[in-house]
Amino acid sequence: MAEKTLSAKKQQELQVQYSNYKDTLQAIAQKIGDVEQEGEEHKLVLETLTPLPGDRKCFRMINGVLVERTVSEVLPALQTNAEA
C-alpha cells in the first residue's frame, strides 16, 4: 500500500511540474509573438516615415502618452528600437 501511495503522490508531483513547464512555454511563446509583432510594427512605421520631410509633424506613444514630435526626432528612436 505504501508503494501505491508514494507512486500516486509522485505522479501528482510530476503532473504539476509538467503543467508548470507547459504554462512557462506558452508564456514564452506568447512573448516571442509579441516581440515579433512589435518589430513588424516598427518596420512598417519606419517605411512610412522615411520618405517624409524631417520637419513634418508626427505623433508617438511614449508610456501611454501621445506626444507630438517631428519625423526627424522620431526616426532615430524607431531605428534603435527596431534593431534591438
Short mmCIF file of C-alpha atoms in Angstrom, two decimals:
data_model
loop_
_atom_site.label_atom_id
_atom_site.label_comp_id
_atom_site.label_asym_id
_atom_site.label_seq_id
_atom_site.Cartn_x
_atom_site.Cartn_y
_atom_site.Cartn_z
CA MET A 1 0.00 0.00 0.00
CA ALA A 2 2.76 2.44 0.86
CA GLU A 3 4.24 1.94 -2.63
CA LYS A 4 0.92 2.79 -4.35
CA THR A 5 0.51 5.94 -2.26
CA LEU A 6 4.07 7.01 -2.97
CA SER A 7 3.63 6.30 -6.65
CA ALA A 8 0.37 8.27 -6.80
CA LYS A 9 1.98 11.16 -4.94
CA LYS A 10 4.97 11.11 -7.30
CA GLN A 11 2.64 11.04 -10.33
CA GLN A 12 0.76 14.03 -8.97
CA GLU A 13 4.02 15.94 -8.41
CA LEU A 14 5.15 15.13 -11.94
CA GLN A 15 1.81 16.27 -13.36
CA VAL A 16 2.09 19.60 -11.52
CA GLN A 17 5.66 20.02 -12.75
CA TYR A 18 4.56 19.20 -16.31
CA SER A 19 1.74 21.76 -16.09
CA ASN A 20 4.16 24.40 -14.83
CA TYR A 21 6.57 23.71 -17.71
CA LYS A 22 3.70 23.82 -20.20
CA ASP A 23 2.46 27.16 -18.82
CA THR A 24 6.00 28.59 -18.93
CA LEU A 25 6.47 27.51 -22.54
CA GLN A 26 3.14 29.05 -23.53
CA ALA A 27 4.11 32.32 -21.84
CA ILE A 28 7.46 32.34 -23.65
CA ALA A 29 5.79 31.62 -27.00
CA GLN A 30 3.33 34.46 -26.38
CA LYS A 31 6.17 36.86 -25.52
CA ILE A 32 8.06 35.85 -28.68
CA GLY A 33 4.93 36.54 -30.72
CA ASP A 34 4.50 39.93 -29.07
CA VAL A 35 8.12 40.91 -29.76
CA GLU A 36 7.88 39.79 -33.40
CA GLN A 37 4.67 41.76 -33.86
CA GLU A 38 6.23 44.85 -32.29
CA GLY A 39 9.20 44.51 -34.65
CA GLU A 40 6.88 44.35 -37.66
CA GLU A 41 5.05 47.45 -36.44
CA HIS A 42 8.34 49.34 -36.09
CA LYS A 43 9.34 48.27 -39.59
CA LEU A 44 6.03 49.45 -41.04
CA VAL A 45 6.25 52.83 -39.31
CA LEU A 46 9.87 53.26 -40.45
CA GLU A 47 8.87 52.50 -44.05
CA THR A 48 6.05 55.03 -43.79
CA LEU A 49 8.05 57.84 -42.16
CA THR A 50 11.36 57.51 -44.02
CA PRO A 51 10.28 59.26 -47.26
CA LEU A 52 8.62 62.13 -45.40
CA PRO A 53 10.30 65.51 -44.77
CA GLY A 54 12.11 65.72 -41.42
CA ASP A 55 10.15 68.76 -40.24
CA ARG A 56 6.77 67.10 -40.71
CA LYS A 57 4.70 66.72 -37.56
CA CYS A 58 4.02 63.21 -36.25
CA PHE A 59 2.80 61.66 -33.03
CA ARG A 60 4.39 58.97 -30.91
CA MET A 61 3.06 56.98 -27.96
CA ILE A 62 5.50 57.07 -25.04
CA ASN A 63 4.49 55.16 -21.91
CA GLY A 64 0.83 55.54 -22.78
CA VAL A 65 1.09 59.27 -23.52
CA LEU A 66 0.68 60.57 -27.06
CA VAL A 67 3.35 63.20 -27.76
CA GLU A 68 3.88 65.46 -30.77
CA ARG A 69 7.28 65.24 -32.44
CA THR A 70 8.81 65.71 -35.87
CA VAL A 71 9.79 62.92 -38.21
CA SER A 72 13.49 63.72 -37.73
CA GLU A 73 13.10 63.34 -33.95
CA VAL A 74 11.20 60.06 -34.14
CA LEU A 75 13.17 58.17 -36.83
CA PRO A 76 16.41 57.62 -34.82
CA ALA A 77 14.49 56.26 -31.82
CA LEU A 78 12.43 53.97 -34.05
CA GLN A 79 15.54 52.67 -35.78
CA THR A 80 17.16 51.94 -32.43
CA ASN A 81 14.04 50.12 -31.21
CA ALA A 82 13.72 48.14 -34.43
CA GLU A 83 17.33 46.96 -34.22
CA ALA A 84 17.05 45.91 -30.56
#
